[in-house]
Amino acid sequence: MDTEKLKQKILDLAIRGKLVPQDSNDESAEELIKKIQEEKAKLVKEGKIKASKEESIIFKGSDNCYYENDKEILFDEPLEVSNNIIWMKGKDFLFPMESTKPCGEEFQYIDIDSIDNKNNIINKKIIKSTNAPSRASRKTYPTSTLFSMVRPYLRNIAFVGEENVNAIASTGFFVCTPMPFVNPEYLFILMTSKYVVDGLNYFMKGDNSPSIIKGDIEKFLFPIPSLEYQNKVLGLLEKIMPKLNVLRNSQEELVNVVKVTKRKILDDIFSENSSYKSYYENKIPITDDVEILDYLRKPINTSERLERLSNATNTYPYYGATGQTGLIDDYLIDGEYVLLGEDGAPFLDKNSLKAYLINGKSWVNNHVHILKSKTNNKFLMYYLNWFNYYDYVTGTTRLKLNQGMLKKILIPNIPAEIKGRIVSQIENAFYILESII
């Protein structure tokens, strides 16, 4: 069972207005808009927000036609939702972000790496005010949800809550603080949904650190239901999510056991105590058996790929350091290859993959080496996943295996027949392990 997909399916139903049964007493879209306008007029009067002449609220009327500010429009609904849900831009239901500075000797700082993106929680980091980075300037509230604008697909999203009161966030976040007609906990659910994350990913720009800007969130259309519906959803999720988390944790433990066991199998095959030890005594430079085809790779930034995909007839996988990162409308290579990370791969984690096999038409970016063995690609892949890269990689936070160091790697010089036998032994063992996940 893929618990993450199940979780996203539940959230998808929630934001569509289809997770809990519809009640005939629920507010209509028109009634919801009237209530929101009253709430916002009160906020303007209190000086908490400024009156806006460009406010936009889109809804489906009882005649099944779409209206924006009471005027009928043609609207391509980005998500099929219940009729009593309205569409609002981020700027129309989120308070404007505020800046602040650290005070006192120390403060809690929330940087992008403070977010546990598996559990969407904040790991506390207390630093001295004298050491505060210049980007530590986003004011947060207990009702805020932090949404990382840097690589949003990584889902560095978290609810601030009372336990992080007075924390200061990095400018890398959009601090989403909802107006009174949106429950803060419901907003967190909305911001972690596939619809929002994937939708905002579309606006990413940049190669080294693809990001969105605050205007992308301010202009993005969000489905907003009544406060009563939001509270019903939260009540149901409060019962469902703990059980789902237990399932996820059990599955993660099992996956980790399988990863460790796979490594043990590779150790048994390739280590000094292997029954194949005699074949490993003669080693050769990797280039004696392997073609390095890095000239075939080409990076394309996310925004360009998405633009090309919008008019694509066919799509092909787009690969990076640790696997497929998306799709593209064309291909550069066709055939079986081993891809080995150049930078960004977990080189020093012996249980994680550094190399993987691809087959068919595809496009490869410049964060991965393209390799082709003259004898057996699968043997090459397994050996490179077992290999110790400690003396071959450079860097501290982002390790890199450049082509020069790659060429210094030595590999066993053994007959193709023996390589095939070794591959069969590994694959049979791996098949049994993968069948239990």
Coordinates of C-alpha atoms in Angstrom, one line a residue:
M1 CA 0.0 0.0 0.0
D2 CA 1.3 3.4 -1.0
T3 CA 0.3 5.4 2.1
E4 CA 1.5 8.7 0.6
K5 CA -0.8 8.3 -2.4
L6 CA -3.7 7.4 -0.1
K7 CA -3.0 10.5 2.0
Q8 CA -3.0 12.7 -1.1
K9 CA -6.2 11.1 -2.4
I10 CA -7.9 11.9 0.9
L11 CA -6.7 15.5 0.8
D12 CA -7.8 15.8 -2.8
L13 CA -11.3 14.8 -1.9
A14 CA -11.2 17.2 1.1
I15 CA -10.3 20.3 -1.0
R16 CA -12.9 19.4 -3.6
G17 CA -15.6 19.4 -1.0
K18 CA -16.2 15.7 -1.4
L19 CA -14.7 14.1 1.7
V20 CA -17.7 14.6 4.0
P21 CA -21.4 14.4 2.9
Q22 CA -23.0 17.5 1.7
D23 CA -25.6 19.0 4.0
S24 CA -28.7 20.8 2.7
N25 CA -28.1 23.4 5.4
D26 CA -24.6 24.1 4.1
E27 CA -24.0 27.7 2.9
S28 CA -24.4 28.3 -0.9
A29 CA -21.6 29.9 -2.8
E30 CA -23.5 33.2 -2.8
E31 CA -24.0 33.1 1.0
L32 CA -20.4 32.2 1.6
I33 CA -19.2 35.2 -0.5
K34 CA -21.6 37.5 1.4
K35 CA -20.1 36.3 4.7
I36 CA -16.5 36.7 3.4
Q37 CA -17.2 40.2 2.2
E38 CA -18.6 41.1 5.7
E39 CA -15.6 39.6 7.4
K40 CA -13.2 41.6 5.1
A41 CA -15.1 44.8 5.6
K42 CA -14.6 44.4 9.3
L43 CA -10.9 43.8 8.8
V44 CA -10.6 46.9 6.7
K45 CA -12.4 48.9 9.4
E46 CA -10.1 47.6 12.1
G47 CA -7.1 48.6 9.9
K48 CA -5.8 45.0 9.6
I49 CA -6.0 45.0 5.8
K50 CA -6.4 47.6 3.1
A51 CA -9.5 47.8 0.9
S52 CA -8.9 46.2 -2.5
K53 CA -10.4 47.3 -5.8
E54 CA -9.0 44.2 -7.5
E55 CA -10.5 41.5 -5.3
S56 CA -11.7 38.5 -7.3
I57 CA -14.0 35.8 -6.2
I58 CA -15.2 33.1 -8.7
F59 CA -18.1 30.8 -8.1
K60 CA -20.6 28.6 -9.9
G61 CA -24.2 29.8 -9.5
S62 CA -27.3 27.8 -9.2
D63 CA -27.7 28.1 -13.0
N64 CA -24.3 26.2 -13.4
C65 CA -22.7 29.4 -14.9
Y66 CA -19.6 30.9 -13.5
Y67 CA -19.5 34.4 -12.0
E68 CA -16.7 36.7 -11.0
N69 CA -17.8 39.5 -8.7
D70 CA -21.5 39.0 -9.8
K71 CA -20.6 39.1 -13.5
E72 CA -20.9 36.0 -15.7
I73 CA -17.6 34.8 -17.1
L74 CA -16.1 31.9 -19.0
F75 CA -14.0 30.0 -16.5
D76 CA -11.9 26.9 -17.0
E77 CA -12.2 25.4 -13.6
P78 CA -8.7 24.0 -12.6
L79 CA -10.2 21.4 -10.3
E80 CA -13.7 19.9 -10.2
V81 CA -15.3 21.0 -6.9
S82 CA -18.7 21.0 -5.2
N83 CA -21.0 23.9 -6.2
N84 CA -20.8 25.6 -2.8
I85 CA -17.0 26.1 -3.0
I86 CA -15.6 29.4 -4.3
W87 CA -12.3 30.3 -5.9
M88 CA -10.1 33.0 -4.4
K89 CA -6.6 34.2 -5.2
G90 CA -4.1 33.9 -2.4
K91 CA -3.8 37.7 -1.9
D92 CA -7.6 37.8 -1.2
F93 CA -7.7 35.5 1.8
L94 CA -4.1 35.6 3.1
F95 CA -2.8 38.4 5.2
P96 CA 0.1 40.3 3.7
M97 CA 3.5 39.1 4.9
E98 CA 5.3 41.2 7.6
S99 CA 9.0 41.8 8.3
T100 CA 10.6 41.7 11.7
K101 CA 14.0 41.6 13.3
P102 CA 15.4 39.4 16.1
C103 CA 15.3 40.9 19.6
G104 CA 16.9 39.6 22.8
E105 CA 20.0 37.5 23.0
E106 CA 18.6 34.6 20.9
F107 CA 15.6 33.6 18.9
Q108 CA 14.0 30.7 17.1
Y109 CA 14.9 30.7 13.4
I110 CA 13.1 28.7 10.9
D111 CA 15.2 28.0 7.8
I112 CA 14.2 25.7 4.9
D113 CA 16.3 22.9 6.4
S114 CA 14.4 23.3 9.7
I115 CA 11.4 21.6 8.0
D116 CA 11.0 17.8 8.3
N117 CA 9.3 17.4 4.9
K118 CA 8.2 13.8 5.6
N119 CA 6.2 14.7 8.6
N120 CA 5.7 18.5 7.7
I121 CA 6.9 19.6 11.1
I122 CA 9.4 22.2 12.3
N123 CA 12.6 21.2 14.0
K124 CA 13.5 23.9 16.5
K125 CA 16.7 25.9 15.9
I126 CA 17.7 28.5 18.4
I127 CA 20.5 30.9 17.4
K128 CA 22.1 34.0 18.8
S129 CA 20.7 37.3 17.5
T130 CA 24.2 38.4 16.7
N131 CA 24.5 35.5 14.3
A132 CA 21.1 36.1 12.6
P133 CA 21.4 35.7 8.8
S134 CA 20.0 38.6 6.7
R135 CA 17.2 36.4 5.4
A136 CA 15.8 35.9 9.0
S137 CA 13.1 38.5 8.6
R138 CA 9.7 36.9 8.0
K139 CA 7.3 37.4 10.9
T140 CA 5.2 34.3 11.8
Y141 CA 2.0 33.7 13.8
P142 CA 0.7 30.5 15.5
T143 CA -1.9 30.5 12.7
S144 CA 0.6 30.6 9.9
T145 CA 1.6 27.9 7.4
L146 CA 5.1 28.1 6.0
F147 CA 5.4 27.2 2.3
S148 CA 8.9 27.0 0.9
M149 CA 9.2 29.0 -2.4
V150 CA 12.6 27.2 -3.1
R151 CA 12.0 23.9 -4.9
P152 CA 8.4 23.6 -3.8
Y153 CA 8.2 20.1 -5.1
L154 CA 10.3 19.1 -2.0
R155 CA 7.2 19.9 0.1
N156 CA 9.0 21.9 2.8
I157 CA 5.7 23.0 4.3
A158 CA 4.8 23.2 8.0
F159 CA 2.2 24.6 10.4
V160 CA 3.7 27.1 12.9
G161 CA 1.4 26.5 15.9
E162 CA 1.7 27.7 19.5
E163 CA 4.9 25.6 20.0
N164 CA 6.8 27.9 17.6
V165 CA 5.3 31.3 18.8
N166 CA 7.5 34.3 17.9
A167 CA 9.7 32.3 15.6
I168 CA 11.2 34.2 12.7
A169 CA 11.3 32.5 9.3
S170 CA 13.6 32.7 6.3
T171 CA 12.6 34.9 3.3
G172 CA 12.7 31.6 1.4
F173 CA 9.2 31.0 2.8
F174 CA 5.8 32.4 1.9
V175 CA 4.2 32.9 5.3
C176 CA 0.5 32.0 4.7
T177 CA -1.6 33.5 7.5
P178 CA -5.3 33.1 6.8
M179 CA -8.1 35.6 7.3
P180 CA -10.8 34.6 9.8
F181 CA -13.0 32.8 7.3
V182 CA -10.3 30.1 6.7
N183 CA -9.4 27.8 9.5
P184 CA -5.6 27.9 9.9
E185 CA -5.4 24.1 10.1
Y186 CA -7.5 23.7 7.0
L187 CA -5.2 26.1 5.2
F188 CA -2.3 23.8 6.1
I189 CA -4.2 20.8 4.6
L190 CA -4.8 22.9 1.5
M191 CA -1.2 24.0 1.1
T192 CA 0.1 20.4 1.3
S193 CA -2.4 19.1 -1.3
K194 CA -1.2 17.9 -4.6
Y195 CA -3.3 20.5 -6.4
V196 CA -1.5 23.4 -4.7
V197 CA 2.0 21.9 -4.7
D198 CA 1.9 20.7 -8.3
G199 CA 0.1 23.9 -9.4
L200 CA 2.8 26.2 -7.9
N201 CA 5.6 24.0 -9.3
Y202 CA 4.5 25.1 -12.7
F203 CA 5.8 28.6 -12.0
M204 CA 9.3 27.5 -10.9
K205 CA 12.2 29.3 -12.6
G206 CA 16.0 28.9 -12.3
D207 CA 18.4 26.0 -12.9
N208 CA 20.5 25.7 -9.7
S209 CA 17.8 26.5 -7.2
P210 CA 14.4 26.6 -9.0
S211 CA 12.0 28.7 -7.1
I212 CA 8.6 30.5 -7.3
I213 CA 8.0 34.1 -6.1
K214 CA 5.4 35.4 -3.7
G215 CA 3.3 36.8 -6.6
D216 CA 2.8 33.2 -7.8
I217 CA 1.0 32.3 -4.5
E218 CA -0.8 35.7 -4.4
K219 CA -2.3 35.1 -7.9
F220 CA -2.9 31.4 -7.6
L221 CA -6.6 30.3 -7.4
F222 CA -7.5 28.3 -4.3
P223 CA -10.8 26.5 -3.6
I224 CA -12.3 27.9 -0.4
P225 CA -15.3 26.2 1.2
S226 CA -17.4 27.4 4.2
L227 CA -15.9 27.4 7.6
E228 CA -18.4 24.8 8.7
Y229 CA -17.2 22.4 6.0
Q230 CA -13.6 23.1 6.9
N231 CA -14.3 22.1 10.5
K232 CA -16.1 18.9 9.5
V233 CA -13.1 17.9 7.3
L234 CA -10.6 18.6 10.1
G235 CA -12.8 16.5 12.5
L236 CA -12.7 13.5 10.1
L237 CA -9.0 13.9 9.3
E238 CA -8.3 13.9 13.1
K239 CA -9.6 10.4 13.2
I240 CA -8.0 9.2 9.9
M241 CA -4.5 10.6 9.9
P242 CA -3.1 9.0 13.0
K243 CA -4.0 5.6 11.6
L244 CA -2.5 6.4 8.3
N245 CA 0.7 7.6 10.0
V246 CA 1.0 4.3 11.8
L247 CA 0.7 2.5 8.5
R248 CA 3.3 4.8 6.9
N249 CA 5.8 4.4 9.7
S250 CA 5.5 0.6 9.6
Q251 CA 6.0 0.7 5.8
E252 CA 9.0 2.9 6.1
E253 CA 10.6 0.6 8.7
L254 CA 10.0 -2.3 6.3
V255 CA 11.5 -0.4 3.4
N256 CA 14.6 0.4 5.5
V257 CA 15.0 -3.2 6.4
V258 CA 14.9 -4.2 2.7
K259 CA 17.5 -1.5 1.8
V260 CA 19.9 -2.7 4.5
T261 CA 19.4 -6.4 3.4
K262 CA 20.0 -5.5 -0.2
R263 CA 23.3 -3.9 0.8
K264 CA 24.2 -7.0 2.8
I265 CA 23.6 -9.0 -0.4
L266 CA 25.9 -6.7 -2.4
D267 CA 28.5 -7.0 0.3
D268 CA 28.3 -10.8 0.1
I269 CA 28.8 -10.6 -3.7
F270 CA 31.5 -8.0 -4.0
S271 CA 33.5 -8.0 -0.7
E272 CA 36.8 -9.7 0.0
N273 CA 34.9 -12.7 1.5
S274 CA 32.8 -13.3 -1.6
S275 CA 32.7 -16.6 -3.2
Y276 CA 33.7 -14.7 -6.4
K277 CA 36.8 -13.3 -4.7
S278 CA 39.2 -14.9 -7.2
Y279 CA 37.5 -13.0 -10.1
Y280 CA 38.1 -9.7 -8.4
E281 CA 41.9 -9.9 -8.1
N282 CA 42.4 -8.3 -11.5
K283 CA 40.9 -4.8 -11.7
I284 CA 40.9 -2.4 -14.6
P285 CA 40.1 1.3 -15.1
I286 CA 36.4 1.8 -15.6
T287 CA 37.0 3.3 -19.0
D288 CA 38.4 -0.1 -20.3
D289 CA 34.9 -1.6 -20.2
V290 CA 32.7 1.5 -20.0
E291 CA 31.9 4.3 -22.3
I292 CA 31.3 7.7 -20.6
L293 CA 28.7 9.5 -22.8
D294 CA 28.3 12.7 -20.9
Y295 CA 28.3 14.7 -24.1
L296 CA 24.8 13.3 -24.7
R297 CA 23.3 15.0 -21.7
K298 CA 21.6 18.4 -21.7
P299 CA 19.9 20.3 -18.8
I300 CA 16.5 22.0 -19.4
N301 CA 15.0 24.1 -16.6
T302 CA 11.6 23.2 -15.2
S303 CA 9.7 26.2 -16.6
E304 CA 11.0 25.5 -20.1
R305 CA 10.1 21.8 -19.9
L306 CA 6.6 22.7 -18.7
E307 CA 6.1 25.1 -21.5
R308 CA 7.3 22.5 -24.0
L309 CA 5.0 19.9 -22.5
S310 CA 2.0 22.1 -22.9
N311 CA 2.2 21.5 -26.7
A312 CA 3.7 18.0 -26.6
T313 CA 2.3 15.2 -28.7
N314 CA 4.7 12.6 -27.1
T315 CA 6.4 12.7 -23.7
Y316 CA 9.6 11.0 -22.5
P317 CA 11.2 10.6 -19.1
Y318 CA 13.7 13.3 -17.9
Y319 CA 16.4 12.0 -15.6
G320 CA 18.6 13.5 -13.0
A321 CA 21.0 12.5 -10.2
T322 CA 18.8 10.1 -8.4
G323 CA 16.1 9.1 -10.9
Q324 CA 13.4 10.5 -13.1
T325 CA 12.6 14.1 -12.2
G326 CA 9.8 14.7 -14.7
L327 CA 8.8 14.5 -18.4
I328 CA 9.9 16.3 -21.6
D329 CA 8.6 16.5 -25.2
D330 CA 11.7 15.0 -26.9
Y331 CA 14.6 12.5 -26.3
L332 CA 18.4 12.6 -26.6
I333 CA 19.2 8.9 -26.1
D334 CA 17.6 5.6 -27.0
G335 CA 18.8 2.3 -25.5
E336 CA 20.0 0.8 -22.2
Y337 CA 22.3 2.9 -20.1
V338 CA 23.6 3.1 -16.5
L339 CA 23.1 6.6 -15.0
L340 CA 25.5 7.5 -12.1
G341 CA 25.0 10.6 -10.1
E342 CA 27.5 13.4 -10.6
D343 CA 26.3 15.7 -7.9
G344 CA 23.4 15.5 -5.5
A345 CA 23.5 11.6 -5.2
P346 CA 23.8 10.0 -1.7
F347 CA 27.4 8.9 -2.3
L348 CA 28.3 8.2 1.3
D349 CA 25.1 6.4 2.3
K350 CA 26.0 2.8 1.6
N351 CA 22.3 1.7 1.7
S352 CA 21.1 4.2 -1.0
L353 CA 21.3 4.1 -4.8
K354 CA 23.9 6.1 -6.6
A355 CA 23.4 4.4 -10.0
Y356 CA 20.3 3.2 -11.8
L357 CA 19.4 1.5 -15.1
I358 CA 17.3 3.2 -17.8
N359 CA 16.0 1.7 -21.1
G360 CA 14.4 3.3 -24.1
K361 CA 14.0 6.9 -25.3
S362 CA 14.9 9.5 -22.7
W363 CA 16.5 12.8 -21.9
V364 CA 19.3 13.2 -19.2
N365 CA 20.4 16.4 -17.4
N366 CA 23.9 17.4 -16.4
H367 CA 23.6 16.1 -12.8
V368 CA 24.3 12.5 -13.8
H369 CA 26.9 10.6 -15.8
I370 CA 25.7 8.5 -18.8
L371 CA 27.5 5.1 -18.9
K372 CA 27.4 2.1 -21.1
S373 CA 29.2 -1.1 -20.4
K374 CA 30.6 -3.1 -23.2
T375 CA 29.8 -6.3 -21.4
N376 CA 26.9 -6.0 -18.8
N377 CA 25.1 -2.8 -17.8
K378 CA 23.4 -4.5 -14.8
F379 CA 26.6 -5.7 -13.4
L380 CA 28.1 -2.2 -13.7
M381 CA 25.0 -0.7 -11.9
Y382 CA 25.2 -3.1 -9.0
Y383 CA 28.9 -2.7 -8.6
L384 CA 28.6 1.1 -8.6
N385 CA 25.9 0.9 -6.0
W386 CA 28.2 -1.1 -3.8
F387 CA 31.4 0.9 -4.4
N388 CA 32.8 3.2 -1.7
Y389 CA 33.1 6.8 -3.1
Y390 CA 34.7 8.3 0.0
D391 CA 38.0 9.1 -1.8
Y392 CA 36.4 10.1 -5.0
V393 CA 33.9 12.8 -4.2
T394 CA 34.4 16.4 -3.4
G395 CA 32.4 19.0 -1.6
T396 CA 30.7 19.3 1.8
T397 CA 27.0 20.0 1.6
R398 CA 26.5 18.7 -2.0
L399 CA 28.9 16.0 -2.9
K400 CA 30.2 15.8 -6.5
L401 CA 31.8 13.0 -8.5
N402 CA 33.4 14.8 -11.4
Q403 CA 34.4 12.9 -14.6
G404 CA 38.1 13.0 -13.7
M405 CA 37.5 11.1 -10.5
L406 CA 35.0 8.8 -12.2
K407 CA 37.7 7.7 -14.6
K408 CA 40.0 6.7 -11.6
I409 CA 37.5 4.1 -10.4
L410 CA 38.7 0.5 -10.9
I411 CA 36.2 -2.3 -11.7
P412 CA 36.6 -6.1 -11.7
N413 CA 37.9 -7.6 -15.0
I414 CA 35.8 -10.7 -15.2
P415 CA 34.3 -12.7 -18.1
A416 CA 30.8 -11.7 -19.3
E417 CA 29.5 -15.2 -18.4
I418 CA 30.4 -14.7 -14.7
K419 CA 29.0 -11.2 -14.7
G420 CA 25.7 -12.7 -16.0
R421 CA 25.7 -15.3 -13.2
I422 CA 26.3 -12.7 -10.6
V423 CA 23.5 -10.5 -11.9
S424 CA 21.1 -13.4 -11.9
Q425 CA 22.0 -14.2 -8.3
I426 CA 21.5 -10.6 -7.2
E427 CA 18.2 -10.2 -9.1
N428 CA 16.7 -13.4 -7.6
A429 CA 17.5 -12.2 -4.1
F430 CA 16.2 -8.7 -4.7
Y431 CA 13.0 -10.0 -6.3
I432 CA 12.2 -12.0 -3.1
L433 CA 12.9 -8.9 -0.9
E434 CA 10.8 -6.5 -3.1
S435 CA 7.8 -8.9 -3.1
I436 CA 7.3 -8.3 0.7
I437 CA 7.1 -4.5 0.5

